[in-house]
mmCIF file of C-alpha atoms and ligand atoms in Angstrom:
data_model
loop_
_atom_site.group_PDB
_atom_site.id
_atom_site.type_symbol
_atom_site.label_atom_id
_atom_site.label_comp_id
_atom_site.label_asym_id
_atom_site.label_seq_id
_atom_site.Cartn_x
_atom_site.Cartn_y
_atom_site.Cartn_z
ATOM 1 C CA MET I 1 108.972 119.269 81.661
ATOM 2 C CA ARG I 2 112.647 118.894 80.903
ATOM 3 C CA ASN I 3 114.434 116.066 82.639
ATOM 4 C CA LEU I 4 111.554 114.707 84.675
ATOM 5 C CA MET I 5 111.671 111.135 85.936
ATOM 6 C CA VAL I 6 108.643 109.298 87.266
ATOM 7 C CA VAL I 7 109.330 106.344 89.547
ATOM 8 C CA LYS I 8 106.738 103.829 90.735
ATOM 9 C CA LEU I 9 107.718 101.843 93.807
ATOM 10 C CA GLY I 10 105.643 98.681 93.556
ATOM 11 C CA GLY I 11 103.624 97.587 96.566
ATOM 12 C CA SER I 12 105.278 94.169 96.398
ATOM 13 C CA VAL I 13 108.690 95.800 96.878
ATOM 14 C CA ILE I 14 107.976 98.269 99.667
ATOM 15 C CA THR I 15 105.628 95.940 101.579
ATOM 16 C CA ASP I 16 105.248 92.232 102.053
ATOM 17 C CA LYS I 17 102.256 91.868 99.790
ATOM 18 C CA LEU I 18 101.335 88.446 101.129
ATOM 19 C CA ALA I 19 100.938 89.723 104.692
ATOM 20 C CA LYS I 20 97.373 90.023 105.975
ATOM 21 C CA ARG I 21 98.126 93.428 107.495
ATOM 22 C CA GLY I 22 100.448 96.189 106.351
ATOM 23 C CA LEU I 23 104.041 95.003 106.602
ATOM 24 C CA PHE I 24 106.521 97.684 105.612
ATOM 25 C CA ARG I 25 109.905 96.738 104.161
ATOM 26 C CA LYS I 26 111.802 99.487 105.952
ATOM 27 C CA ASN I 27 115.295 98.329 104.993
ATOM 28 C CA VAL I 28 114.402 98.082 101.329
ATOM 29 C CA VAL I 29 112.812 101.544 101.229
ATOM 30 C CA GLU I 30 115.729 103.004 103.192
ATOM 31 C CA ARG I 31 118.154 101.682 100.565
ATOM 32 C CA LEU I 32 115.965 102.760 97.650
ATOM 33 C CA ALA I 33 115.742 106.276 99.130
ATOM 34 C CA ARG I 34 119.550 106.424 99.398
ATOM 35 C CA GLU I 35 119.899 105.278 95.769
ATOM 36 C CA ILE I 36 117.415 107.907 94.608
ATOM 37 C CA LYS I 37 119.308 110.577 96.562
ATOM 38 C CA ILE I 38 122.646 109.616 94.958
ATOM 39 C CA ALA I 39 121.036 109.518 91.509
ATOM 40 C CA LYS I 40 119.369 112.873 92.031
ATOM 41 C CA ASP I 41 122.616 114.533 93.150
ATOM 42 C CA ARG I 42 124.416 113.109 90.109
ATOM 43 C CA GLY I 43 121.726 113.528 87.517
ATOM 44 C CA LYS I 44 120.031 116.804 88.522
ATOM 45 C CA PHE I 45 116.582 115.751 87.403
ATOM 46 C CA SER I 46 113.100 116.466 88.722
ATOM 47 C CA LEU I 47 111.264 113.531 90.201
ATOM 48 C CA ILE I 48 107.719 112.398 90.871
ATOM 49 C CA LEU I 49 107.405 109.344 93.109
ATOM 50 C CA VAL I 50 104.358 107.101 93.145
ATOM 51 C CA HIS I 51 104.042 104.016 95.289
ATOM 52 C CA GLY I 52 101.720 101.040 95.378
ATOM 53 C CA ALA I 53 99.628 100.149 98.375
ATOM 54 C CA GLY I 54 100.670 96.519 98.897
ATOM 55 C CA SER I 55 99.490 94.887 102.102
ATOM 56 C CA PHE I 56 98.523 98.272 103.604
ATOM 57 C CA ALA I 57 95.418 98.511 101.414
ATOM 58 C CA HIS I 58 94.848 95.547 99.089
ATOM 59 C CA PRO I 59 93.480 93.170 101.778
ATOM 60 C CA ILE I 60 91.064 95.829 103.127
ATOM 61 C CA ALA I 61 89.968 96.910 99.644
ATOM 62 C CA LYS I 62 89.317 93.259 98.804
ATOM 63 C CA LYS I 63 87.372 92.596 101.991
ATOM 64 C CA TYR I 64 85.025 95.519 101.238
ATOM 65 C CA ARG I 65 84.948 94.759 97.484
ATOM 66 C CA LEU I 66 85.896 98.351 96.738
ATOM 67 C CA ASN I 67 86.752 97.466 93.140
ATOM 68 C CA GLU I 68 82.976 97.165 92.649
ATOM 69 C CA GLY I 69 82.493 100.730 93.883
ATOM 70 C CA TYR I 70 79.866 101.791 96.405
ATOM 71 C CA ILE I 71 77.699 98.788 97.327
ATOM 72 C CA ASP I 72 76.165 99.789 100.684
ATOM 73 C CA THR I 73 76.964 101.774 103.827
ATOM 74 C CA LEU I 74 79.750 99.323 104.685
ATOM 75 C CA SER I 75 81.535 100.496 101.536
ATOM 76 C CA SER I 76 82.065 103.910 103.151
ATOM 77 C CA GLU I 77 83.707 102.226 106.129
ATOM 78 C CA GLY I 78 85.896 100.275 103.682
ATOM 79 C CA PHE I 79 86.782 103.488 101.845
ATOM 80 C CA ALA I 80 87.926 105.147 105.084
ATOM 81 C CA ARG I 81 89.813 102.093 106.338
ATOM 82 C CA THR I 82 91.599 101.614 103.019
ATOM 83 C CA LYS I 83 92.610 105.245 102.986
ATOM 84 C CA ILE I 84 94.027 105.001 106.501
ATOM 85 C CA GLY I 85 96.220 102.127 105.277
ATOM 86 C CA VAL I 86 97.389 104.140 102.273
ATOM 87 C CA VAL I 87 98.148 107.226 104.358
ATOM 88 C CA LYS I 88 100.092 105.175 106.923
ATOM 89 C CA LEU I 89 102.247 103.768 104.138
ATOM 90 C CA ASN I 90 102.597 107.244 102.599
ATOM 91 C CA LEU I 91 104.033 108.479 105.864
ATOM 92 C CA LEU I 92 106.418 105.547 106.274
ATOM 93 C CA VAL I 93 107.808 106.103 102.767
ATOM 94 C CA TRP I 94 107.974 109.870 103.302
ATOM 95 C CA GLN I 95 109.989 109.433 106.521
ATOM 96 C CA GLU I 96 112.539 107.235 104.725
ATOM 97 C CA LEU I 97 112.873 109.871 101.997
ATOM 98 C CA GLU I 98 113.425 112.538 104.620
ATOM 99 C CA LYS I 99 116.082 110.427 106.341
ATOM 100 C CA ALA I 100 117.912 110.203 103.006
ATOM 101 C CA ASN I 101 117.761 114.019 102.708
ATOM 102 C CA LEU I 102 115.199 113.963 99.943
ATOM 103 C CA ALA I 103 112.617 116.718 100.328
ATOM 104 C CA ALA I 104 109.228 115.262 99.446
ATOM 105 C CA CYS I 105 105.598 116.031 100.138
ATOM 106 C CA ILE I 106 102.529 113.816 100.090
ATOM 107 C CA VAL I 107 99.944 114.620 97.460
ATOM 108 C CA GLU I 108 96.918 112.728 98.703
ATOM 109 C CA SER I 109 95.622 111.020 95.574
ATOM 110 C CA SER I 110 91.923 111.100 96.421
ATOM 111 C CA ALA I 111 92.124 114.857 97.060
ATOM 112 C CA VAL I 112 93.350 115.557 93.511
ATOM 113 C CA ILE I 113 91.777 112.753 91.454
ATOM 114 C CA ARG I 114 88.232 112.418 90.180
ATOM 115 C CA ALA I 115 87.533 109.077 88.551
ATOM 116 C CA SER I 116 84.875 107.769 86.226
ATOM 117 C CA SER I 117 84.270 104.017 85.906
ATOM 118 C CA GLY I 118 87.629 103.185 87.425
ATOM 119 C CA ARG I 119 89.667 105.541 85.226
ATOM 120 C CA ILE I 120 91.177 108.930 86.090
ATOM 121 C CA LYS I 121 88.906 111.589 84.652
ATOM 122 C CA GLU I 122 90.661 114.564 86.205
ATOM 123 C CA LEU I 123 93.873 114.946 88.123
ATOM 124 C CA ASP I 124 94.513 118.434 89.436
ATOM 125 C CA THR I 125 98.234 118.949 88.875
ATOM 126 C CA LYS I 126 98.576 122.505 90.230
ATOM 127 C CA PHE I 127 99.996 121.470 93.623
ATOM 128 C CA ILE I 128 102.339 118.967 91.946
ATOM 129 C CA GLU I 129 103.631 121.706 89.634
ATOM 130 C CA MET I 130 104.243 124.018 92.574
ATOM 131 C CA LEU I 131 106.138 121.339 94.484
ATOM 132 C CA LEU I 132 108.315 120.554 91.465
ATOM 133 C CA ALA I 133 109.066 124.254 91.060
ATOM 134 C CA GLN I 134 110.416 124.245 94.641
ATOM 135 C CA ASN I 135 112.472 121.110 93.968
ATOM 136 C CA ILE I 136 110.245 119.055 96.266
ATOM 137 C CA ILE I 137 109.337 115.503 95.222
ATOM 138 C CA PRO I 138 105.570 114.993 94.946
ATOM 139 C CA LEU I 139 104.771 111.648 96.603
ATOM 140 C CA LEU I 140 101.582 109.963 95.429
ATOM 141 C CA SER I 141 100.193 106.482 95.719
ATOM 142 C CA GLY I 142 97.643 104.056 94.361
ATOM 143 C CA ASP I 143 94.474 104.853 96.267
ATOM 144 C CA VAL I 144 90.734 104.565 96.540
ATOM 145 C CA VAL I 145 89.119 107.720 95.155
ATOM 146 C CA ILE I 146 85.693 109.194 94.479
ATOM 147 C CA ASP I 147 84.236 107.931 91.212
ATOM 148 C CA GLU I 148 81.380 109.782 89.557
ATOM 149 C CA LYS I 149 79.874 106.578 88.154
ATOM 150 C CA MET I 150 80.729 103.944 90.779
ATOM 151 C CA GLY I 151 80.840 105.993 93.975
ATOM 152 C CA PHE I 152 84.380 104.843 94.727
ATOM 153 C CA SER I 153 87.043 103.233 92.646
ATOM 154 C CA ILE I 154 90.555 101.947 93.058
ATOM 155 C CA ILE I 155 93.107 103.833 91.041
ATOM 156 C CA SER I 156 96.403 101.993 90.759
ATOM 157 C CA GLY I 157 99.739 103.688 91.073
ATOM 158 C CA ASP I 158 100.419 102.579 87.471
ATOM 159 C CA GLN I 159 97.455 104.602 86.237
ATOM 160 C CA ILE I 160 98.666 107.685 88.129
ATOM 161 C CA VAL I 161 102.185 107.210 86.742
ATOM 162 C CA ALA I 162 100.872 107.020 83.167
ATOM 163 C CA PHE I 163 98.740 110.131 83.613
ATOM 164 C CA LEU I 164 101.513 112.244 85.167
ATOM 165 C CA ALA I 165 104.277 111.023 82.856
ATOM 166 C CA LYS I 166 102.187 112.075 79.857
ATOM 167 C CA ARG I 167 101.003 115.345 81.363
ATOM 168 C CA PHE I 168 104.531 116.428 82.315
ATOM 169 C CA ASP I 169 106.218 114.838 79.312
ATOM 170 C CA ALA I 170 108.550 112.714 81.446
ATOM 171 C CA LYS I 171 111.904 111.691 80.094
ATOM 172 C CA LYS I 172 111.814 108.290 81.729
ATOM 173 C CA VAL I 173 109.482 106.119 83.795
ATOM 174 C CA VAL I 174 110.921 103.458 86.091
ATOM 175 C CA PHE I 175 108.705 100.699 87.474
ATOM 176 C CA VAL I 176 110.466 99.271 90.507
ATOM 177 C CA SER I 177 109.133 95.763 90.796
ATOM 178 C CA ASP I 178 109.807 92.464 92.564
ATOM 179 C CA VAL I 179 110.822 90.670 89.366
ATOM 180 C CA ASP I 180 113.848 91.126 87.109
ATOM 181 C CA GLY I 181 111.829 92.475 84.178
ATOM 182 C CA VAL I 182 109.549 91.003 81.542
ATOM 183 C CA PHE I 183 110.182 87.282 81.054
ATOM 184 C CA ASP I 184 109.334 85.438 77.861
ATOM 185 C CA ARG I 185 107.504 82.836 79.983
ATOM 186 C CA ASP I 186 106.561 82.376 83.630
ATOM 187 C CA PRO I 187 109.903 82.004 85.495
ATOM 188 C CA ALA I 188 108.202 80.167 88.361
ATOM 189 C CA ARG I 189 107.144 77.404 85.991
ATOM 190 C CA TYR I 190 109.899 77.401 83.402
ATOM 191 C CA LYS I 191 113.576 77.238 84.363
ATOM 192 C CA ASP I 192 114.619 78.408 80.893
ATOM 193 C CA ALA I 193 112.537 81.607 81.101
ATOM 194 C CA LYS I 194 114.561 84.575 79.870
ATOM 195 C CA ILE I 195 114.367 88.315 80.431
ATOM 196 C CA ILE I 196 113.385 90.272 77.341
ATOM 197 C CA PRO I 197 115.903 93.159 77.272
ATOM 198 C CA GLU I 198 113.865 95.479 75.044
ATOM 199 C CA ILE I 199 110.287 95.673 73.839
ATOM 200 C CA ASN I 200 109.443 98.061 71.040
ATOM 201 C CA ILE I 201 107.021 98.587 68.209
ATOM 202 C CA ARG I 202 108.929 96.120 66.000
ATOM 203 C CA ASN I 203 108.962 93.139 68.353
ATOM 204 C CA TYR I 204 106.028 93.562 70.730
ATOM 205 C CA GLN I 205 103.422 91.682 68.720
ATOM 206 C CA ASN I 206 105.706 88.706 68.497
ATOM 207 C CA ILE I 207 106.510 88.842 72.198
ATOM 208 C CA ILE I 208 102.904 89.133 73.265
ATOM 209 C CA GLY I 209 101.855 86.373 70.878
ATOM 210 C CA GLU I 210 104.601 84.074 72.171
ATOM 211 C CA MET I 211 103.658 84.772 75.798
ATOM 212 C CA LYS I 212 100.128 83.713 75.036
ATOM 213 C CA VAL I 213 101.166 80.521 73.329
ATOM 214 C CA LYS I 214 103.790 79.534 75.884
ATOM 215 C CA ASN I 215 101.587 79.745 78.939
ATOM 216 C CA GLU I 216 98.452 81.273 80.273
ATOM 217 C CA SER I 217 99.453 81.864 83.887
ATOM 218 C CA ASP I 218 98.450 85.014 85.743
ATOM 219 C CA VAL I 219 102.033 86.217 85.837
ATOM 220 C CA THR I 220 102.450 86.415 82.084
ATOM 221 C CA GLY I 221 98.833 87.493 81.662
ATOM 222 C CA GLU I 222 99.521 90.392 84.007
ATOM 223 C CA MET I 223 102.760 91.288 82.227
ATOM 224 C CA ARG I 224 101.036 91.135 78.864
ATOM 225 C CA GLY I 225 98.411 93.516 80.213
ATOM 226 C CA LYS I 226 101.116 95.796 81.544
ATOM 227 C CA ILE I 227 102.931 95.917 78.189
ATOM 228 C CA LEU I 228 99.709 96.717 76.355
ATOM 229 C CA SER I 229 98.781 99.437 78.825
ATOM 230 C CA ILE I 230 102.286 100.939 78.558
ATOM 231 C CA LYS I 231 101.883 100.939 74.778
ATOM 232 C CA ARG I 232 98.499 102.629 75.084
ATOM 233 C CA SER I 233 99.406 105.229 77.667
ATOM 234 C CA LEU I 234 103.165 105.776 77.613
ATOM 235 C CA SER I 235 104.173 105.766 73.964
ATOM 236 C CA GLY I 236 107.039 108.167 73.304
ATOM 237 C CA ILE I 237 108.395 107.764 76.841
ATOM 238 C CA LYS I 238 111.199 105.390 77.787
ATOM 239 C CA VAL I 239 109.937 102.886 80.365
ATOM 240 C CA LEU I 240 112.124 100.602 82.465
ATOM 241 C CA ILE I 241 110.977 97.645 84.543
ATOM 242 C CA VAL I 242 113.619 96.719 87.115
ATOM 243 C CA ASN I 243 113.959 94.583 90.215
ATOM 244 C CA GLY I 244 114.028 96.797 93.310
ATOM 245 C CA PHE I 245 115.480 94.043 95.494
ATOM 246 C CA VAL I 246 118.729 94.158 93.506
ATOM 247 C CA ARG I 247 121.108 96.739 94.898
ATOM 248 C CA GLU I 248 121.784 99.781 92.659
ATOM 249 C CA ASN I 249 119.240 98.842 89.984
ATOM 250 C CA VAL I 250 117.248 101.967 90.766
ATOM 251 C CA LEU I 251 120.343 104.149 90.974
ATOM 252 C CA LYS I 252 121.603 102.885 87.607
ATOM 253 C CA SER I 253 118.168 103.186 86.004
ATOM 254 C CA LEU I 254 118.029 106.857 86.902
ATOM 255 C CA VAL I 255 121.553 107.903 85.948
ATOM 256 C CA ASN I 256 122.424 105.664 82.999
ATOM 257 C CA ASN I 257 121.454 106.731 79.562
ATOM 258 C CA LYS I 258 123.302 103.937 77.870
ATOM 259 C CA ARG I 259 121.875 100.521 77.215
ATOM 260 C CA GLN I 260 121.597 98.660 80.478
ATOM 261 C CA ASN I 261 122.245 95.002 81.062
ATOM 262 C CA PHE I 262 119.402 94.430 83.522
ATOM 263 C CA GLY I 263 115.635 94.750 83.509
ATOM 264 C CA THR I 264 113.451 95.392 80.498
ATOM 265 C CA VAL I 265 113.338 98.621 78.497
ATOM 266 C CA ILE I 266 110.014 99.385 76.826
ATOM 267 C CA ASN I 267 110.141 101.942 74.055
ATOM 268 C CA PHE I 268 107.071 102.576 71.965
HETATM 269 C C1 LIG E 301 96.473 99.920 94.731
HETATM 270 O O1 LIG E 301 97.557 100.560 94.127
HETATM 271 C C2 LIG E 301 95.618 100.900 95.504
HETATM 272 C C3 LIG E 301 94.671 100.291 96.476
HETATM 273 C C4 LIG E 301 94.470 99.007 96.646
HETATM 274 C C5 LIG E 301 93.900 101.196 97.306
HETATM 275 P P1 LIG E 301 98.601 99.713 93.264
HETATM 276 O O2 LIG E 301 97.849 98.755 92.384
HETATM 277 O O3 LIG E 301 99.483 100.680 92.567
HETATM 278 O O4 LIG E 301 99.402 98.920 94.368
HETATM 279 P P2 LIG E 301 100.440 97.719 94.206
HETATM 280 O O5 LIG E 301 101.697 98.224 93.612
HETATM 281 O O6 LIG E 301 99.764 96.675 93.312
HETATM 282 O O7 LIG E 301 100.587 97.221 95.609
#
Protein backbone atom coordinates (compact mmCIF):
# COMPACT_ATOMS: atom_id res chain seq x y z
CA MET A 1 0.00 0.00 0.00
CA ARG A 2 1.33 3.40 -0.96
CA ASN A 3 2.31 5.67 1.89
CA LEU A 4 1.39 3.43 4.78
CA MET A 5 2.98 4.00 8.18
CA VAL A 6 2.86 1.46 10.98
CA VAL A 7 3.38 2.81 14.49
CA LYS A 8 3.89 0.69 17.61
CA LEU A 9 3.23 2.47 20.89
CA GLY A 10 5.29 0.53 23.41
CA GLY A 11 3.62 -0.65 26.60
CA SER A 12 6.33 1.06 28.63
CA VAL A 13 5.36 4.41 27.10
CA ILE A 14 1.58 4.29 27.30
CA THR A 15 1.49 2.57 30.71
CA ASP A 16 3.66 2.48 33.78
CA LYS A 17 5.08 -0.95 33.14
CA LEU A 18 6.35 -1.37 36.68
CA ALA A 19 2.89 -0.95 38.19
CA LYS A 20 1.25 -4.11 39.53
CA ARG A 21 -2.06 -3.16 37.93
CA GLY A 22 -2.82 -1.31 34.72
CA LEU A 23 -1.66 2.29 35.03
CA PHE A 24 -2.44 4.34 31.95
CA ARG A 25 -0.27 7.31 31.00
CA LYS A 26 -3.16 9.46 29.83
CA ASN A 27 -1.17 12.67 29.34
CA VAL A 28 1.47 10.93 27.27
CA VAL A 29 -1.08 9.21 25.02
CA GLU A 30 -3.06 12.45 24.69
CA ARG A 31 0.07 14.22 23.42
CA LEU A 32 1.08 11.35 21.14
CA ALA A 33 -2.43 11.34 19.63
CA ARG A 34 -2.17 15.09 18.95
CA GLU A 35 1.24 14.60 17.30
CA ILE A 36 -0.11 11.80 15.12
CA LYS A 37 -3.06 13.99 14.12
CA ILE A 38 -0.77 16.88 13.09
CA ALA A 39 1.50 14.49 11.19
CA LYS A 40 -1.42 12.86 9.44
CA ASP A 41 -2.89 16.20 8.35
CA ARG A 42 0.51 17.28 7.00
CA GLY A 43 1.67 14.03 5.51
CA LYS A 44 -1.55 12.48 4.15
CA PHE A 45 -0.53 8.92 4.85
CA SER A 46 -2.47 5.83 5.89
CA LEU A 47 -1.76 4.53 9.35
CA ILE A 48 -1.97 1.31 11.31
CA LEU A 49 -1.50 1.67 15.07
CA VAL A 50 -0.42 -1.18 17.31
CA HIS A 51 0.14 -0.83 21.02
CA GLY A 52 1.80 -2.93 23.69
CA ALA A 53 -0.02 -4.20 26.73
CA GLY A 54 2.27 -2.91 29.50
CA SER A 55 0.95 -3.21 33.03
CA PHE A 56 -2.59 -3.93 31.77
CA ALA A 57 -1.66 -7.48 30.76
CA HIS A 58 1.95 -8.46 31.47
CA PRO A 59 1.49 -9.04 35.24
CA ILE A 60 -1.65 -11.17 34.69
CA ALA A 61 -0.09 -13.12 31.82
CA LYS A 62 2.93 -13.79 34.03
CA LYS A 63 0.84 -14.88 37.00
CA TYR A 64 -0.98 -17.47 34.85
CA ARG A 65 2.19 -18.41 32.93
CA LEU A 66 0.38 -17.83 29.65
CA ASN A 67 3.67 -17.83 27.74
CA GLU A 68 3.67 -21.60 28.38
CA GLY A 69 0.27 -21.92 26.72
CA TYR A 70 -2.63 -23.90 28.14
CA ILE A 71 -1.53 -25.65 31.35
CA ASP A 72 -4.83 -26.37 33.15
CA THR A 73 -8.31 -24.93 33.64
CA LEU A 74 -6.82 -21.91 35.43
CA SER A 75 -5.13 -20.99 32.14
CA SER A 76 -8.56 -20.24 30.64
CA GLU A 77 -9.27 -17.85 33.51
CA GLY A 78 -5.87 -16.24 32.87
CA PHE A 79 -6.65 -15.96 29.15
CA ALA A 80 -9.93 -14.14 29.88
CA ARG A 81 -8.43 -11.88 32.54
CA THR A 82 -5.49 -10.92 30.33
CA LYS A 83 -7.83 -10.11 27.49
CA ILE A 84 -9.94 -7.88 29.72
CA GLY A 85 -6.77 -5.92 30.55
CA VAL A 86 -5.86 -5.60 26.87
CA VAL A 87 -9.36 -4.50 25.88
CA LYS A 88 -9.48 -1.90 28.68
CA LEU A 89 -6.22 -0.42 27.42
CA ASN A 90 -7.48 -0.61 23.82
CA LEU A 91 -10.43 1.52 24.81
CA LEU A 92 -8.35 4.06 26.73
CA VAL A 93 -6.05 4.53 23.73
CA TRP A 94 -9.00 4.66 21.33
CA GLN A 95 -10.69 7.41 23.38
CA GLU A 96 -7.53 9.54 23.28
CA LEU A 97 -7.36 9.10 19.50
CA GLU A 98 -10.98 10.15 19.20
CA LYS A 99 -10.36 13.23 21.34
CA ALA A 100 -7.57 14.21 18.93
CA ASN A 101 -10.02 13.83 16.01
CA LEU A 102 -8.39 10.68 14.72
CA ALA A 103 -10.94 8.15 13.49
CA ALA A 104 -9.81 4.71 14.63
CA CYS A 105 -11.36 1.33 15.25
CA ILE A 106 -10.24 -1.56 17.42
CA VAL A 107 -9.31 -4.74 15.61
CA GLU A 108 -9.33 -7.29 18.40
CA SER A 109 -6.12 -9.23 17.81
CA SER A 110 -7.31 -12.61 19.05
CA ALA A 111 -10.33 -12.43 16.72
CA VAL A 112 -8.12 -12.12 13.62
CA ILE A 113 -4.95 -14.02 14.59
CA ARG A 114 -4.34 -17.75 14.68
CA ALA A 115 -0.98 -18.68 16.16
CA SER A 116 1.19 -21.76 16.09
CA SER A 117 3.91 -22.26 18.70
CA GLY A 118 3.90 -18.61 19.65
CA ARG A 119 4.13 -17.26 16.09
CA ILE A 120 1.40 -15.74 13.91
CA LYS A 121 0.25 -18.40 11.49
CA GLU A 122 -2.64 -16.45 10.02
CA LEU A 123 -3.80 -12.89 10.38
CA ASP A 124 -7.04 -12.11 8.61
CA THR A 125 -6.46 -8.66 7.13
CA LYS A 126 -9.82 -8.15 5.39
CA PHE A 127 -11.31 -5.91 8.11
CA ILE A 128 -8.05 -3.94 8.34
CA GLU A 129 -8.11 -3.36 4.58
CA MET A 130 -11.70 -2.16 4.73
CA LEU A 131 -10.93 0.26 7.56
CA LEU A 132 -7.93 1.67 5.70
CA ALA A 133 -10.09 2.14 2.61
CA GLN A 134 -12.43 4.32 4.72
CA ASN A 135 -9.49 6.28 6.14
CA ILE A 136 -10.02 4.77 9.58
CA ILE A 137 -6.96 3.79 11.64
CA PRO A 138 -6.96 0.09 12.56
CA LEU A 139 -5.95 -0.14 16.24
CA LEU A 140 -4.42 -3.44 17.30
CA SER A 141 -2.42 -4.57 20.29
CA GLY A 142 -0.16 -7.26 21.64
CA ASP A 143 -2.52 -9.91 22.95
CA VAL A 144 -3.06 -13.45 24.08
CA VAL A 145 -4.49 -15.49 21.20
CA ILE A 146 -5.53 -19.04 20.36
CA ASP A 147 -2.55 -21.19 19.40
CA GLU A 148 -3.07 -24.43 17.53
CA LYS A 149 -0.09 -26.09 19.21
CA MET A 150 0.00 -24.52 22.68
CA GLY A 151 -3.67 -23.73 23.30
CA PHE A 152 -2.89 -20.06 23.93
CA SER A 153 0.08 -17.92 23.19
CA ILE A 154 1.19 -14.36 23.70
CA ILE A 155 1.69 -12.45 20.50
CA SER A 156 3.64 -9.24 20.99
CA GLY A 157 2.73 -6.01 19.31
CA ASP A 158 6.15 -6.17 17.60
CA GLN A 159 5.20 -9.43 15.90
CA ILE A 160 1.91 -7.93 14.69
CA VAL A 161 3.73 -4.83 13.42
CA ALA A 162 6.20 -6.96 11.45
CA PHE A 163 3.43 -9.05 9.91
CA LEU A 164 1.27 -6.08 8.87
CA ALA A 165 4.16 -3.91 7.68
CA LYS A 166 5.25 -6.70 5.34
CA ARG A 167 1.76 -7.63 4.21
CA PHE A 168 0.85 -4.03 3.36
CA ASP A 169 4.32 -3.05 2.19
CA ALA A 170 4.61 -0.18 4.68
CA LYS A 171 6.77 2.79 3.86
CA LYS A 172 7.94 3.25 7.42
CA VAL A 173 7.64 1.58 10.81
CA VAL A 174 8.05 3.64 13.98
CA PHE A 175 8.65 1.95 17.32
CA VAL A 176 7.75 4.45 20.02
CA SER A 177 9.77 3.38 23.00
CA ASP A 178 10.89 4.60 26.43
CA VAL A 179 14.54 4.89 25.40
CA ASP A 180 16.27 7.26 22.98
CA GLY A 181 17.12 4.54 20.46
CA VAL A 182 19.67 1.75 20.23
CA PHE A 183 22.68 2.41 22.47
CA ASP A 184 26.09 0.90 21.85
CA ARG A 185 26.12 -0.25 25.50
CA ASP A 186 23.71 -0.27 28.43
CA PRO A 187 23.13 3.44 29.28
CA ALA A 188 22.12 2.56 32.84
CA ARG A 189 25.55 1.08 33.48
CA TYR A 190 27.79 3.13 31.22
CA LYS A 191 27.76 6.93 31.25
CA ASP A 192 29.56 7.06 27.90
CA ALA A 193 26.90 4.95 26.14
CA LYS A 194 26.02 6.49 22.78
CA ILE A 195 23.02 6.27 20.49
CA ILE A 196 23.71 4.49 17.22
CA PRO A 197 22.14 6.79 14.59
CA GLU A 198 21.82 4.18 11.84
CA ILE A 199 22.02 0.41 11.61
CA ASN A 200 22.23 -1.19 8.19
CA ILE A 201 23.52 -4.24 6.41
CA ARG A 202 27.07 -2.82 6.36
CA ASN A 203 27.46 -2.09 10.06
CA TYR A 204 25.06 -4.38 11.91
CA GLN A 205 27.40 -7.31 12.45
CA ASN A 206 29.95 -5.02 14.00
CA ILE A 207 27.35 -3.36 16.20
CA ILE A 208 25.86 -6.61 17.41
CA GLY A 209 29.31 -8.08 18.02
CA GLU A 210 30.38 -5.01 20.00
CA MET A 211 27.19 -5.08 22.09
CA LYS A 212 27.94 -8.64 23.04
CA VAL A 213 31.51 -7.90 24.01
CA LYS A 214 30.76 -4.70 25.90
CA ASN A 215 28.13 -6.11 28.21
CA GLU A 216 25.67 -8.89 28.61
CA SER A 217 22.85 -7.07 30.38
CA ASP A 218 19.21 -7.73 29.53
CA VAL A 219 18.84 -4.29 28.02
CA THR A 220 21.42 -4.80 25.30
CA GLY A 221 20.45 -8.46 24.96
CA GLU A 222 16.89 -7.35 24.28
CA MET A 223 18.00 -4.68 21.82
CA ARG A 224 20.24 -7.15 20.04
CA GLY A 225 17.26 -9.48 19.73
CA LYS A 226 15.14 -6.63 18.43
CA ILE A 227 17.69 -5.68 15.76
CA LEU A 228 17.97 -9.29 14.60
CA SER A 229 14.21 -9.71 14.46
CA ILE A 230 13.87 -6.44 12.51
CA LYS A 231 16.50 -7.74 10.08
CA ARG A 232 14.62 -11.02 9.73
CA SER A 233 11.13 -9.63 9.38
CA LEU A 234 11.33 -6.02 8.21
CA SER A 235 14.07 -5.93 5.60
CA GLY A 236 13.30 -3.41 2.86
CA ILE A 237 11.27 -1.23 5.23
CA LYS A 238 12.65 1.82 7.02
CA VAL A 239 12.36 1.33 10.79
CA LEU A 240 12.77 4.06 13.40
CA ILE A 241 13.17 3.57 17.14
CA VAL A 242 12.37 6.80 18.99
CA ASN A 243 11.70 7.97 22.52
CA GLY A 244 7.98 8.68 22.96
CA PHE A 245 8.55 10.74 26.11
CA VAL A 246 10.35 13.40 24.07
CA ARG A 247 7.93 15.93 22.66
CA GLU A 248 7.52 15.92 18.84
CA ASN A 249 9.69 12.85 18.25
CA VAL A 250 6.69 10.97 16.90
CA LEU A 251 5.49 13.92 14.85
CA LYS A 252 8.93 14.39 13.29
CA SER A 253 9.36 10.66 12.68
CA LEU A 254 6.17 10.58 10.66
CA VAL A 255 6.64 13.72 8.57
CA ASN A 256 10.40 13.95 8.06
CA ASN A 257 11.96 12.14 5.21
CA LYS A 258 15.36 13.64 5.74
CA ARG A 259 17.97 12.25 8.05
CA GLN A 260 16.90 12.85 11.62
CA ASN A 261 19.10 13.77 14.52
CA PHE A 262 17.34 11.63 17.12
CA GLY A 263 16.58 7.97 17.63
CA THR A 264 17.95 5.09 15.60
CA VAL A 265 17.13 4.36 11.96
CA ILE A 266 17.30 0.70 10.96
CA ASN A 267 17.52 0.05 7.25
CA PHE A 268 18.12 -3.46 6.01
C1 LIG B 1 2.26 -8.13 25.11
O1 LIG B 1 2.41 -7.25 24.03
C2 LIG B 1 0.92 -8.81 25.08
C3 LIG B 1 0.51 -9.47 26.35
C4 LIG B 1 1.24 -9.57 27.43
C5 LIG B 1 -0.82 -10.05 26.40
P1 LIG B 1 3.76 -6.41 23.86
O2 LIG B 1 4.93 -7.31 24.12
O3 LIG B 1 3.71 -5.76 22.53
O4 LIG B 1 3.64 -5.33 25.01
P2 LIG B 1 4.73 -4.31 25.57
O5 LIG B 1 4.99 -3.26 24.56
O6 LIG B 1 5.99 -5.14 25.86
O7 LIG B 1 4.10 -3.81 26.83
